[in-house]
PDB file of C-alpha atoms in Angstrom:
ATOM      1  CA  UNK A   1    -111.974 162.873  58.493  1.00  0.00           C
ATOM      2  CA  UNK A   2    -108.455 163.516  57.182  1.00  0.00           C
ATOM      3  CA  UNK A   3    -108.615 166.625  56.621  1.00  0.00           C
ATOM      4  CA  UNK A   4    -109.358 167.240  60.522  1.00  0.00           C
ATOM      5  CA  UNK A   5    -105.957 165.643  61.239  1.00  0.00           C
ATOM      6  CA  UNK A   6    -104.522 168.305  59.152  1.00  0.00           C
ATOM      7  CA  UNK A   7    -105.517 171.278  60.915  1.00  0.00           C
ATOM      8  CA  UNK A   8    -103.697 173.277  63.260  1.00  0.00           C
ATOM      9  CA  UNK A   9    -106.252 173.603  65.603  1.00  0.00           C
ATOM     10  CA  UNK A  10    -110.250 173.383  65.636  1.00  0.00           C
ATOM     11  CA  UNK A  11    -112.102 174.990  62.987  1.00  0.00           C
ATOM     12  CA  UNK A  12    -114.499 178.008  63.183  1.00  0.00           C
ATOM     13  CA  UNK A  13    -117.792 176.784  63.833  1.00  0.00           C
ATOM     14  CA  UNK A  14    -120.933 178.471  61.866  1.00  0.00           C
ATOM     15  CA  UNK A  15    -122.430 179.490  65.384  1.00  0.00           C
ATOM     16  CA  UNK A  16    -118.838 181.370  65.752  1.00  0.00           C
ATOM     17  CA  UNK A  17    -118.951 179.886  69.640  1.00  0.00           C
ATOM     18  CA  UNK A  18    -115.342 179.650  68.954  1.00  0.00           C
ATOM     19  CA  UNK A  19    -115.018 182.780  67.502  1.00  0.00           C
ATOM     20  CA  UNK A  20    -112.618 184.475  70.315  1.00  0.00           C
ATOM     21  CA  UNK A  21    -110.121 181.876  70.545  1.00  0.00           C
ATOM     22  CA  UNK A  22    -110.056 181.067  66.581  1.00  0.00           C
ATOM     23  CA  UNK A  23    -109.179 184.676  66.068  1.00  0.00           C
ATOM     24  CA  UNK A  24    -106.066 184.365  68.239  1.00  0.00           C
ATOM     25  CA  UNK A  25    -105.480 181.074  66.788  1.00  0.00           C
ATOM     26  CA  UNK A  26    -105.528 182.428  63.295  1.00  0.00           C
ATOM     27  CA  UNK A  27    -103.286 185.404  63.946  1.00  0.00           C
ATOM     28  CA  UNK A  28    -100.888 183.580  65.621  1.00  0.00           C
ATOM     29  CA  UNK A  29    -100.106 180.622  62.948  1.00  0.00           C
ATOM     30  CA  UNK A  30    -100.364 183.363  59.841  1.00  0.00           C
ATOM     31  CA  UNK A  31     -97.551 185.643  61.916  1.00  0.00           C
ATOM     32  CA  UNK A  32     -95.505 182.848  62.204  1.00  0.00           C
ATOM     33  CA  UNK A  33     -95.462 182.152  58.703  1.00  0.00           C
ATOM     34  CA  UNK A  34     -95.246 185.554  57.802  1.00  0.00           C
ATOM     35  CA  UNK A  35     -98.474 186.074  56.112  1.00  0.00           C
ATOM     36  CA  UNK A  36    -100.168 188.466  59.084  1.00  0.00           C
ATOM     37  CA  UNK A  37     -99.832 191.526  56.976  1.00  0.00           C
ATOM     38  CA  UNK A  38    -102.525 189.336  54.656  1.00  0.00           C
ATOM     39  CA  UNK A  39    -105.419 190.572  56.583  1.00  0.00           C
ATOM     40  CA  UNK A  40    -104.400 194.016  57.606  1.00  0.00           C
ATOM     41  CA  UNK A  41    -105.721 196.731  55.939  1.00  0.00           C
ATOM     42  CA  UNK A  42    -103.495 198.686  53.339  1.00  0.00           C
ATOM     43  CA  UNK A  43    -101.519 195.536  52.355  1.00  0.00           C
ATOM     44  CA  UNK A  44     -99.055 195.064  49.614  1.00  0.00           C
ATOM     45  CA  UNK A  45     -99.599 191.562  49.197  1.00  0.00           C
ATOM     46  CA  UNK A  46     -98.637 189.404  46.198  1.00  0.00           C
ATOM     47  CA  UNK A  47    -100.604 186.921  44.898  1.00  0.00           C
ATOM     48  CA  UNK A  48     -98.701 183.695  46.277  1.00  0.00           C
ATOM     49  CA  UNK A  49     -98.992 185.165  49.412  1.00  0.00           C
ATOM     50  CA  UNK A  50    -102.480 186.057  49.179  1.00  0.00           C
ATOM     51  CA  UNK A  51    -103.317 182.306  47.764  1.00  0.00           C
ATOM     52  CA  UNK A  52    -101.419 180.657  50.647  1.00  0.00           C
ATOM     53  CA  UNK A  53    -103.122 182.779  53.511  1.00  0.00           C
ATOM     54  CA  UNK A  54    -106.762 182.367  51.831  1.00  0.00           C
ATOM     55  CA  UNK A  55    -106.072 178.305  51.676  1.00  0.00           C
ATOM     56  CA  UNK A  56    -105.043 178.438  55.483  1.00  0.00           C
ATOM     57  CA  UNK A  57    -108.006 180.380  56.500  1.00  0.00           C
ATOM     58  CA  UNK A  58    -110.518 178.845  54.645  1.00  0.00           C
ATOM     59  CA  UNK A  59    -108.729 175.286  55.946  1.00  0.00           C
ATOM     60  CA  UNK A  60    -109.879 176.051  59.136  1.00  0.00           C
ATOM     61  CA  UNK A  61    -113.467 177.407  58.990  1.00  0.00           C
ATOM     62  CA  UNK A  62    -116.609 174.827  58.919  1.00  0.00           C
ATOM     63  CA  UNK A  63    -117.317 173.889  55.806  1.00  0.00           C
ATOM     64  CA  UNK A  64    -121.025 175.750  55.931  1.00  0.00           C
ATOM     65  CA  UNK A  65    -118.890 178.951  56.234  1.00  0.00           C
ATOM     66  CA  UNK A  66    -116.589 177.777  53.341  1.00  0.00           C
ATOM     67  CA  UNK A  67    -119.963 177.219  50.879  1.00  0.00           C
ATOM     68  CA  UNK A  68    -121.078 180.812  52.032  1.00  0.00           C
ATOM     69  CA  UNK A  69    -117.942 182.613  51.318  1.00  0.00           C
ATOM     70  CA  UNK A  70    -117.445 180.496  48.452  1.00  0.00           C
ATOM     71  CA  UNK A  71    -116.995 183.655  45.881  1.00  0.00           C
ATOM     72  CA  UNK A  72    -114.538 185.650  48.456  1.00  0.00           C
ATOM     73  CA  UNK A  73    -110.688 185.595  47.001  1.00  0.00           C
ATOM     74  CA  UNK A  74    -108.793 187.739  49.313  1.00  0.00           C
ATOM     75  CA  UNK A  75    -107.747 186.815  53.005  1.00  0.00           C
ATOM     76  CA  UNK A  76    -108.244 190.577  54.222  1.00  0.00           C
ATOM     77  CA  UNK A  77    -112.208 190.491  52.990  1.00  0.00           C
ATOM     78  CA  UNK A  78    -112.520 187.003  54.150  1.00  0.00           C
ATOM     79  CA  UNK A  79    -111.145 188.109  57.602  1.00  0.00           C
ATOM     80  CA  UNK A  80    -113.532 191.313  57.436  1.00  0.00           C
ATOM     81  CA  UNK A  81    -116.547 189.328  56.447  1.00  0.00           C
ATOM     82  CA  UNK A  82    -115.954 186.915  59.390  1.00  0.00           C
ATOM     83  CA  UNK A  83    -115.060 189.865  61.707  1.00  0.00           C
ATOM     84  CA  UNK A  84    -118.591 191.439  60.933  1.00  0.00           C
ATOM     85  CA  UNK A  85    -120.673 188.075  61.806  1.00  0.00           C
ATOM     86  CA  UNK A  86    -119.083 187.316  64.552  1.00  0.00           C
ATOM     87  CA  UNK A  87    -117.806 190.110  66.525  1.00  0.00           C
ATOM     88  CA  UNK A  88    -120.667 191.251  68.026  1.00  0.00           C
ATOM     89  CA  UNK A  89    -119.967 188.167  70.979  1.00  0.00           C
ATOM     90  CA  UNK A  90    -117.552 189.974  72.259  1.00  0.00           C
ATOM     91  CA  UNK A  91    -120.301 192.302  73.734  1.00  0.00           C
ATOM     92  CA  UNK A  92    -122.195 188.751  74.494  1.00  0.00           C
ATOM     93  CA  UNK A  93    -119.446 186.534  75.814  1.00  0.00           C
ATOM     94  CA  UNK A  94    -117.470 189.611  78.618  1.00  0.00           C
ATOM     95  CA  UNK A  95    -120.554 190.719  80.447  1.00  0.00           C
ATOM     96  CA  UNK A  96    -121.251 186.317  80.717  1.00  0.00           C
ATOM     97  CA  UNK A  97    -117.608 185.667  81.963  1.00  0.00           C
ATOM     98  CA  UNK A  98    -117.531 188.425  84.316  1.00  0.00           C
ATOM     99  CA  UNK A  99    -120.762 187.059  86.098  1.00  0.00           C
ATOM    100  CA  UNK A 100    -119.576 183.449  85.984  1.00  0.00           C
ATOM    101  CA  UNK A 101    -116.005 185.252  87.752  1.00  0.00           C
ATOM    102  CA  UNK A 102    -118.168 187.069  90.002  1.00  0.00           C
ATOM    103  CA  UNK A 103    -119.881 184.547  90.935  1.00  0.00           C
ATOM    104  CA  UNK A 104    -117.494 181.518  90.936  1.00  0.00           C
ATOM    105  CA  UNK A 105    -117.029 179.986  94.325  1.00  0.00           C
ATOM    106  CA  UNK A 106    -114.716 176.836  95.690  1.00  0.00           C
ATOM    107  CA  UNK A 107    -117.755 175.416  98.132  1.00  0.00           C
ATOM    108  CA  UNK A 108    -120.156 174.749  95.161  1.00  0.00           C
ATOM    109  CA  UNK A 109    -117.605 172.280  93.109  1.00  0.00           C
ATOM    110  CA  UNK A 110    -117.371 168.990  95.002  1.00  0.00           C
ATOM    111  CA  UNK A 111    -114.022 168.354  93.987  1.00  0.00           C
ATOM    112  CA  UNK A 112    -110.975 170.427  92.993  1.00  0.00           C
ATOM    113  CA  UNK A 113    -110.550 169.122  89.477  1.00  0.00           C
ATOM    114  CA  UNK A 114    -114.144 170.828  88.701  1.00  0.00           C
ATOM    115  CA  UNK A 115    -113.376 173.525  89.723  1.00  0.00           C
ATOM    116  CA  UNK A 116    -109.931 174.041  88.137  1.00  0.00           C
ATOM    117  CA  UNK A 117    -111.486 172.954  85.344  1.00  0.00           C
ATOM    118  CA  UNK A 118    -114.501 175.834  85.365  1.00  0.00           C
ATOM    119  CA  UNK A 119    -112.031 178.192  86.761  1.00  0.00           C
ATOM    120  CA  UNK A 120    -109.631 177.760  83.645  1.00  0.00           C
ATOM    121  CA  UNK A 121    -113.129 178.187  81.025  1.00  0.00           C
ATOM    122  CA  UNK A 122    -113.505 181.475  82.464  1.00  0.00           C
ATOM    123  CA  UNK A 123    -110.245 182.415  82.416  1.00  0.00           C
ATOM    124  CA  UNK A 124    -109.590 181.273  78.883  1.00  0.00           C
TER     125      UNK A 124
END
């Protein structure tokens, strides 16, 4: 339980339902601590740098996913290994929003609040 009070924000879950915003999360915390150029391709990375990224990524995946990628020791193939089982809801999760957009209307929501609330899902 204490190490959920450490993270920066929620976890990847196995399911990757989280994927999208995880992704944006991770990016965003490695740039500001100037380890982004970890997981691009055709890095020069040294090894402390390397070491710190890997801990923060693997901090913040479920600890299924940790088990599974157990053996990986480089942030760029973690990030690649996680980009090719998850990506594919991108294709799932746009053609789902756009309906729900397409479809979202104030008279069905009995208060504002639920719909704000719905509204802001789809959005996000």
């Amino acid at each position: 339980m204490a190490n959920i009070e450490n993270q920066k924000f929620i976890a990847l879950d196995i399911s990757g339902k989280n994927y999208l915003s995880w992704v944006l999360d991770v990016k965003l915390h490695l740039s500001a601590k100037k380890l982004r150029h970890t997981i691009d391709e055709d890095n020069a990375v040294s090894n402390e740098e390397r070491a710190t990224a890997l801990i923060f990524i693997r901090h913040h995946i479920d600890d299924d996913l940790k088990y599974e990628y157990l053996t990986v020791e480089n942030p760029l193939e973690l990030w690649q290994n996680l980009n090719d089982r998850f990506e594919h809801l991108k294709v799932v999760v746009l053609p789902n929003t756009l309906n729900d957009w397409l479809h979202l209307r104030f008279q069905d929501f009995k208060i504002v609040s639920e719909y704000n609330s719905t509204l802001f899902k789809i959005v996000s």
